[in-house]
Amino acid sequence: MDATTDSAPPMAEPPAAAPMAPPEPMPMAAAASKWVYRHRLTSRLWHWVNVVTVFIMIGSGLGILNAHPHLYWGQYGANPDMPWISFDRWPGWMTIPGSYNLALSRRWHLFFALVLGFALLLFMISSLINRHFQRDLRIRARELAPSHLWYDIKEHLAFRFHDAENPAAFNVLQKFAYVAAIFIFIPMIILTGLAMSPGMDTAWPWLTDIWGGRASARSFHFIGMLALIGFIIVHLALVILAGPINEVRSMFTGYLKVDDHPASHETSTKEHG
């Protein structure tokens, strides 16, 4: 037989394998949210009372300052004396009332000074009872470590204002700011205001002497107001950066809505201890 006819037919090449489809990407897990209780009722009430009170006191205080827009150091200050700072008259849109009326500005100012003082007293008493000061605002020794302070500064610069592991807690920068406002700025404004009162000067002359005289008390009163305004400006800026709707809502309800990322708890471990 012919060799060409006896040989086996050539083997057919196997079909080329179909290309494998790329794996489908794993769906990203949606960020879960949770509500944390951050602000007690007394803190919220005091906050909103201060919103109204401080606004009126600043406006009426500028109206009073317009009567003599010069500040001095010492026991007395009047036209012949050299002021350490002088101002032009504050415009009507910044004062209460809008037109110059010293008597009416004083009425507004003195009434809401009582609100400011008694509201602070009640807030302090309630915060001692419910341990708000000890639990939330007490600055611990480890928080003063340079590494801890630098960590919180970097977190603020990255617009991360809440600790993922404990979002209800205040960081050390917030504690410094709140402690300064509650225990320094507002008491300073109240005490210097009392020192300028002729009645208090007669009853408690030592209160005026603490500040170096009535003119100095008036200057410290103005400086305290500037410090409080600075606190308010920084506070409002951080509220806007942190999410104004969520932050303002928490001051009404007490509850703050935060993202609950499982991974965030691992990546948020603080190297500062």
mmCIF file of C-alpha atoms in Angstrom:
data_model
loop_
_atom_site.group_PDB
_atom_site.id
_atom_site.type_symbol
_atom_site.label_atom_id
_atom_site.label_comp_id
_atom_site.label_asym_id
_atom_site.label_seq_id
_atom_site.Cartn_x
_atom_site.Cartn_y
_atom_site.Cartn_z
ATOM 1 C CA MET A 1 0.000 0.000 0.000
ATOM 2 C CA ASP A 2 1.057 3.533 -0.635
ATOM 3 C CA ALA A 3 2.726 4.980 2.405
ATOM 4 C CA THR A 4 0.936 8.177 1.893
ATOM 5 C CA THR A 5 -2.423 6.461 2.181
ATOM 6 C CA ASP A 6 -1.494 4.229 5.130
ATOM 7 C CA SER A 7 -0.293 7.086 7.391
ATOM 8 C CA ALA A 8 -2.684 8.513 9.996
ATOM 9 C CA PRO A 9 -4.407 11.769 9.168
ATOM 10 C CA PRO A 10 -2.702 14.799 10.681
ATOM 11 C CA MET A 11 -3.893 15.827 14.174
ATOM 12 C CA ALA A 12 -6.101 18.892 14.228
ATOM 13 C CA GLU A 13 -4.797 21.783 16.333
ATOM 14 C CA PRO A 14 -6.847 22.380 19.452
ATOM 15 C CA PRO A 15 -8.934 25.543 19.330
ATOM 16 C CA ALA A 16 -7.390 28.564 20.984
ATOM 17 C CA ALA A 17 -8.613 29.119 24.483
ATOM 18 C CA ALA A 18 -10.987 31.992 24.855
ATOM 19 C CA PRO A 19 -9.418 34.942 26.729
ATOM 20 C CA MET A 20 -10.346 35.043 30.370
ATOM 21 C CA ALA A 21 -12.532 37.940 31.417
ATOM 22 C CA PRO A 22 -10.901 40.235 33.990
ATOM 23 C CA PRO A 23 -12.211 39.726 37.501
ATOM 24 C CA GLU A 24 -14.955 42.061 38.480
ATOM 25 C CA PRO A 25 -13.834 44.633 41.040
ATOM 26 C CA MET A 26 -15.061 44.034 44.530
ATOM 27 C CA PRO A 27 -17.780 46.501 45.420
ATOM 28 C CA MET A 28 -16.682 49.148 47.890
ATOM 29 C CA ALA A 29 -18.385 48.803 51.209
ATOM 30 C CA ALA A 30 -20.609 51.735 51.898
ATOM 31 C CA ALA A 31 -19.483 53.852 54.789
ATOM 32 C CA ALA A 32 -21.708 53.074 57.741
ATOM 33 C CA SER A 33 -22.776 55.911 59.959
ATOM 34 C CA LYS A 34 -23.592 56.002 63.611
ATOM 35 C CA TRP A 35 -24.871 58.544 66.088
ATOM 36 C CA VAL A 36 -22.852 59.422 69.165
ATOM 37 C CA TYR A 37 -24.127 61.462 72.107
ATOM 38 C CA ARG A 38 -21.729 64.376 72.447
ATOM 39 C CA HIS A 39 -23.455 67.385 74.028
ATOM 40 C CA ARG A 40 -25.496 67.225 77.211
ATOM 41 C CA LEU A 41 -28.654 69.303 77.594
ATOM 42 C CA THR A 42 -27.030 71.825 79.940
ATOM 43 C CA SER A 43 -24.176 72.413 77.496
ATOM 44 C CA ARG A 44 -26.618 72.959 74.632
ATOM 45 C CA LEU A 45 -28.781 75.368 76.615
ATOM 46 C CA TRP A 46 -25.747 77.355 77.746
ATOM 47 C CA HIS A 47 -24.416 77.452 74.174
ATOM 48 C CA TRP A 48 -27.571 78.977 72.691
ATOM 49 C CA VAL A 49 -28.056 81.390 75.584
ATOM 50 C CA ASN A 50 -24.514 82.611 74.946
ATOM 51 C CA VAL A 51 -25.148 82.984 71.211
ATOM 52 C CA VAL A 52 -27.784 85.627 71.952
ATOM 53 C CA THR A 53 -26.132 87.106 75.041
ATOM 54 C CA VAL A 54 -22.637 87.608 73.628
ATOM 55 C CA PHE A 55 -24.000 89.061 70.387
ATOM 56 C CA ILE A 56 -26.010 91.683 72.292
ATOM 57 C CA MET A 57 -23.223 92.425 74.750
ATOM 58 C CA ILE A 58 -20.662 93.041 71.997
ATOM 59 C CA GLY A 59 -23.010 95.371 70.128
ATOM 60 C CA SER A 60 -24.099 97.292 73.221
ATOM 61 C CA GLY A 61 -20.515 97.398 74.506
ATOM 62 C CA LEU A 62 -19.344 99.075 71.312
ATOM 63 C CA GLY A 63 -22.218 101.521 71.712
ATOM 64 C CA ILE A 64 -20.932 102.368 75.207
ATOM 65 C CA LEU A 65 -17.356 102.644 73.926
ATOM 66 C CA ASN A 66 -18.506 105.238 71.404
ATOM 67 C CA ALA A 67 -19.128 107.628 74.318
ATOM 68 C CA HIS A 68 -15.353 107.760 74.886
ATOM 69 C CA PRO A 69 -13.440 105.619 72.357
ATOM 70 C CA HIS A 70 -10.108 105.731 74.204
ATOM 71 C CA LEU A 71 -8.546 103.189 76.566
ATOM 72 C CA TYR A 72 -6.070 103.886 79.379
ATOM 73 C CA TRP A 73 -4.003 102.131 82.018
ATOM 74 C CA GLY A 74 -4.225 103.095 85.656
ATOM 75 C CA GLN A 75 -6.856 104.288 88.054
ATOM 76 C CA TYR A 76 -8.417 106.971 85.873
ATOM 77 C CA GLY A 77 -8.638 107.878 82.203
ATOM 78 C CA ALA A 78 -10.000 111.061 80.702
ATOM 79 C CA ASN A 79 -9.367 113.502 77.875
ATOM 80 C CA PRO A 80 -6.125 115.019 79.279
ATOM 81 C CA ASP A 81 -4.567 111.565 79.754
ATOM 82 C CA MET A 82 -2.619 109.663 77.117
ATOM 83 C CA PRO A 83 -4.568 106.579 75.922
ATOM 84 C CA TRP A 84 -2.761 103.437 74.876
ATOM 85 C CA ILE A 85 -5.241 102.997 72.039
ATOM 86 C CA SER A 86 -7.985 105.116 70.467
ATOM 87 C CA PHE A 87 -10.754 104.297 68.015
ATOM 88 C CA ASP A 88 -12.981 106.073 65.599
ATOM 89 C CA ARG A 89 -16.659 105.848 66.418
ATOM 90 C CA TRP A 90 -18.014 102.394 65.681
ATOM 91 C CA PRO A 91 -20.598 102.387 62.854
ATOM 92 C CA GLY A 92 -24.254 102.008 63.698
ATOM 93 C CA TRP A 93 -24.564 98.553 62.113
ATOM 94 C CA MET A 94 -22.097 97.239 64.731
ATOM 95 C CA THR A 95 -23.733 98.785 67.800
ATOM 96 C CA ILE A 96 -26.902 98.221 69.829
ATOM 97 C CA PRO A 97 -28.929 100.336 69.338
ATOM 98 C CA GLY A 98 -28.027 101.318 65.798
ATOM 99 C CA SER A 99 -27.935 105.027 66.628
ATOM 100 C CA TYR A 100 -25.846 106.538 69.400
ATOM 101 C CA ASN A 101 -27.738 106.269 72.685
ATOM 102 C CA LEU A 102 -25.490 105.721 75.696
ATOM 103 C CA ALA A 103 -28.339 105.169 78.159
ATOM 104 C CA LEU A 104 -30.013 102.520 76.009
ATOM 105 C CA SER A 105 -26.702 100.777 75.269
ATOM 106 C CA ARG A 106 -26.042 100.563 79.012
ATOM 107 C CA ARG A 107 -29.471 99.076 79.675
ATOM 108 C CA TRP A 108 -28.943 96.362 77.072
ATOM 109 C CA HIS A 109 -25.419 95.718 78.309
ATOM 110 C CA LEU A 110 -26.160 95.527 82.024
ATOM 111 C CA PHE A 111 -29.235 93.330 81.621
ATOM 112 C CA PHE A 112 -27.422 90.756 79.495
ATOM 113 C CA ALA A 113 -24.375 90.975 81.762
ATOM 114 C CA LEU A 114 -26.617 89.432 84.423
ATOM 115 C CA VAL A 115 -27.666 86.729 81.958
ATOM 116 C CA LEU A 116 -24.026 86.025 81.085
ATOM 117 C CA GLY A 117 -22.925 85.810 84.713
ATOM 118 C CA PHE A 118 -25.737 83.653 86.074
ATOM 119 C CA ALA A 119 -25.732 81.400 83.005
ATOM 120 C CA LEU A 120 -22.008 80.753 83.499
ATOM 121 C CA LEU A 121 -22.575 80.020 87.198
ATOM 122 C CA LEU A 122 -25.386 77.543 86.492
ATOM 123 C CA PHE A 123 -23.380 75.890 83.725
ATOM 124 C CA MET A 124 -20.372 75.445 86.022
ATOM 125 C CA ILE A 125 -22.493 73.948 88.785
ATOM 126 C CA SER A 126 -24.239 71.534 86.412
ATOM 127 C CA SER A 127 -20.939 70.584 84.764
ATOM 128 C CA LEU A 128 -19.497 69.673 88.151
ATOM 129 C CA ILE A 129 -22.564 67.614 88.995
ATOM 130 C CA ASN A 130 -22.684 65.700 85.695
ATOM 131 C CA ARG A 131 -18.859 65.513 85.589
ATOM 132 C CA HIS A 132 -18.660 67.275 82.219
ATOM 133 C CA PHE A 133 -15.528 69.127 83.311
ATOM 134 C CA GLN A 134 -13.801 66.054 84.729
ATOM 135 C CA ARG A 135 -14.827 63.694 81.944
ATOM 136 C CA ASP A 136 -14.668 65.848 78.804
ATOM 137 C CA LEU A 137 -12.522 68.930 79.457
ATOM 138 C CA ARG A 138 -9.863 67.714 81.887
ATOM 139 C CA ILE A 139 -6.472 67.949 80.198
ATOM 140 C CA ARG A 140 -4.428 64.857 81.005
ATOM 141 C CA ALA A 141 -0.667 64.800 81.349
ATOM 142 C CA ARG A 142 -0.145 62.571 78.300
ATOM 143 C CA GLU A 143 -2.047 65.081 76.145
ATOM 144 C CA LEU A 144 0.618 67.682 76.895
ATOM 145 C CA ALA A 145 3.388 65.566 75.409
ATOM 146 C CA PRO A 146 4.915 67.283 72.330
ATOM 147 C CA SER A 147 4.175 64.240 70.157
ATOM 148 C CA HIS A 148 0.517 64.294 71.184
ATOM 149 C CA LEU A 149 0.176 68.024 70.587
ATOM 150 C CA TRP A 150 1.866 67.765 67.189
ATOM 151 C CA TYR A 151 -0.393 64.859 66.235
ATOM 152 C CA ASP A 152 -3.546 66.882 66.987
ATOM 153 C CA ILE A 153 -2.183 69.875 65.085
ATOM 154 C CA LYS A 154 -1.567 67.682 62.028
ATOM 155 C CA GLU A 155 -5.053 66.191 62.330
ATOM 156 C CA HIS A 156 -6.576 69.672 62.331
ATOM 157 C CA LEU A 157 -4.488 70.709 59.328
ATOM 158 C CA ALA A 158 -5.831 67.613 57.523
ATOM 159 C CA PHE A 159 -9.411 68.625 58.483
ATOM 160 C CA ARG A 160 -9.845 65.571 60.704
ATOM 161 C CA PHE A 161 -11.420 66.985 63.828
ATOM 162 C CA HIS A 162 -12.885 63.853 65.450
ATOM 163 C CA ASP A 163 -10.998 60.824 66.733
ATOM 164 C CA ALA A 164 -12.282 57.789 64.802
ATOM 165 C CA GLU A 165 -11.849 55.612 67.893
ATOM 166 C CA ASN A 166 -13.784 57.980 70.148
ATOM 167 C CA PRO A 167 -15.639 60.607 68.093
ATOM 168 C CA ALA A 168 -17.477 61.957 71.131
ATOM 169 C CA ALA A 169 -14.218 62.987 72.821
ATOM 170 C CA PHE A 170 -12.689 66.456 72.633
ATOM 171 C CA ASN A 171 -9.109 66.623 71.407
ATOM 172 C CA VAL A 172 -6.524 68.561 73.365
ATOM 173 C CA LEU A 173 -6.718 71.670 71.153
ATOM 174 C CA GLN A 174 -10.475 71.843 71.686
ATOM 175 C CA LYS A 175 -9.959 71.415 75.428
ATOM 176 C CA PHE A 176 -7.472 74.297 75.516
ATOM 177 C CA ALA A 177 -9.921 76.546 73.641
ATOM 178 C CA TYR A 178 -12.969 75.663 75.757
ATOM 179 C CA VAL A 179 -11.067 75.886 79.038
ATOM 180 C CA ALA A 180 -9.747 79.316 78.043
ATOM 181 C CA ALA A 181 -13.234 80.566 77.129
ATOM 182 C CA ILE A 182 -14.997 79.121 80.191
ATOM 183 C CA PHE A 183 -12.402 79.782 82.893
ATOM 184 C CA ILE A 184 -10.458 82.813 81.581
ATOM 185 C CA PHE A 185 -12.165 84.947 78.919
ATOM 186 C CA ILE A 186 -15.747 85.046 80.221
ATOM 187 C CA PRO A 187 -14.804 85.353 83.933
ATOM 188 C CA MET A 188 -12.337 88.096 82.995
ATOM 189 C CA ILE A 189 -15.090 90.006 81.189
ATOM 190 C CA ILE A 190 -17.475 89.606 84.144
ATOM 191 C CA LEU A 191 -14.953 90.597 86.832
ATOM 192 C CA THR A 192 -13.623 93.619 84.944
ATOM 193 C CA GLY A 193 -17.200 94.708 84.295
ATOM 194 C CA LEU A 194 -17.905 94.563 88.033
ATOM 195 C CA ALA A 195 -14.674 96.467 88.747
ATOM 196 C CA MET A 196 -15.904 99.356 86.589
ATOM 197 C CA SER A 197 -19.096 99.691 88.608
ATOM 198 C CA PRO A 198 -18.967 102.604 91.112
ATOM 199 C CA GLY A 199 -21.138 100.608 93.513
ATOM 200 C CA MET A 200 -18.852 97.571 93.381
ATOM 201 C CA ASP A 201 -15.811 99.850 93.653
ATOM 202 C CA THR A 202 -17.222 101.140 96.940
ATOM 203 C CA ALA A 203 -18.241 97.740 98.306
ATOM 204 C CA TRP A 204 -15.260 95.734 97.037
ATOM 205 C CA PRO A 205 -12.371 98.122 96.330
ATOM 206 C CA TRP A 206 -9.976 95.187 96.155
ATOM 207 C CA LEU A 207 -11.705 94.024 92.984
ATOM 208 C CA THR A 208 -10.718 97.251 91.226
ATOM 209 C CA ASP A 209 -7.205 97.106 92.690
ATOM 210 C CA ILE A 210 -6.680 93.630 91.204
ATOM 211 C CA TRP A 211 -6.807 95.146 87.723
ATOM 212 C CA GLY A 212 -4.749 98.197 88.590
ATOM 213 C CA GLY A 213 -7.585 100.712 88.649
ATOM 214 C CA ARG A 214 -10.869 101.386 86.889
ATOM 215 C CA ALA A 215 -9.195 102.569 83.678
ATOM 216 C CA SER A 216 -7.109 99.396 83.543
ATOM 217 C CA ALA A 217 -10.213 97.290 84.245
ATOM 218 C CA ARG A 218 -11.883 98.953 81.251
ATOM 219 C CA SER A 219 -8.878 98.095 79.063
ATOM 220 C CA PHE A 220 -8.817 94.481 80.276
ATOM 221 C CA HIS A 221 -12.570 94.319 79.676
ATOM 222 C CA PHE A 222 -12.001 95.265 76.045
ATOM 223 C CA ILE A 223 -9.102 92.803 75.696
ATOM 224 C CA GLY A 224 -11.294 90.042 77.115
ATOM 225 C CA MET A 225 -13.944 90.878 74.531
ATOM 226 C CA LEU A 226 -11.345 90.654 71.740
ATOM 227 C CA ALA A 227 -10.182 87.266 73.049
ATOM 228 C CA LEU A 228 -13.759 85.980 73.130
ATOM 229 C CA ILE A 229 -14.382 87.270 69.594
ATOM 230 C CA GLY A 230 -11.220 85.482 68.451
ATOM 231 C CA PHE A 231 -12.486 82.271 70.024
ATOM 232 C CA ILE A 232 -15.847 82.681 68.271
ATOM 233 C CA ILE A 233 -14.221 83.267 64.875
ATOM 234 C CA VAL A 234 -12.033 80.167 65.157
ATOM 235 C CA HIS A 235 -14.977 78.163 66.515
ATOM 236 C CA LEU A 236 -17.229 79.106 63.589
ATOM 237 C CA ALA A 237 -14.475 78.410 61.050
ATOM 238 C CA LEU A 238 -13.941 74.901 62.431
ATOM 239 C CA VAL A 239 -17.693 74.240 62.509
ATOM 240 C CA ILE A 240 -17.879 75.125 58.811
ATOM 241 C CA LEU A 241 -14.867 72.937 57.959
ATOM 242 C CA ALA A 242 -16.182 70.002 60.011
ATOM 243 C CA GLY A 243 -19.637 70.116 58.392
ATOM 244 C CA PRO A 244 -21.979 72.854 59.593
ATOM 245 C CA ILE A 245 -25.248 70.912 59.275
ATOM 246 C CA ASN A 246 -24.025 68.001 61.357
ATOM 247 C CA GLU A 247 -22.301 70.202 63.928
ATOM 248 C CA VAL A 248 -25.189 72.647 64.382
ATOM 249 C CA ARG A 249 -27.716 69.802 64.507
ATOM 250 C CA SER A 250 -25.695 68.213 67.318
ATOM 251 C CA MET A 251 -26.082 71.415 69.351
ATOM 252 C CA PHE A 252 -29.857 71.014 69.127
ATOM 253 C CA THR A 253 -30.196 67.253 69.545
ATOM 254 C CA GLY A 254 -26.991 66.364 71.366
ATOM 255 C CA TYR A 255 -26.172 63.653 68.823
ATOM 256 C CA LEU A 256 -23.348 63.841 66.273
ATOM 257 C CA LYS A 257 -23.423 61.712 63.112
ATOM 258 C CA VAL A 258 -20.043 60.137 62.350
ATOM 259 C CA ASP A 259 -18.760 57.676 59.763
ATOM 260 C CA ASP A 260 -18.075 54.244 61.195
ATOM 261 C CA HIS A 261 -15.275 52.879 58.988
ATOM 262 C CA PRO A 262 -13.848 49.631 60.304
ATOM 263 C CA ALA A 263 -10.535 50.471 58.670
ATOM 264 C CA SER A 264 -10.438 53.898 60.179
ATOM 265 C CA HIS A 265 -10.054 52.404 63.615
ATOM 266 C CA GLU A 266 -6.918 50.617 62.465
ATOM 267 C CA THR A 267 -5.371 53.534 60.619
ATOM 268 C CA SER A 268 -6.164 56.043 63.333
ATOM 269 C CA THR A 269 -3.872 54.469 65.925
ATOM 270 C CA LYS A 270 -1.967 57.275 67.459
ATOM 271 C CA GLU A 271 1.785 56.933 67.596
ATOM 272 C CA HIS A 272 1.974 59.413 70.449
ATOM 273 C CA GLY A 273 0.654 56.891 72.936
#
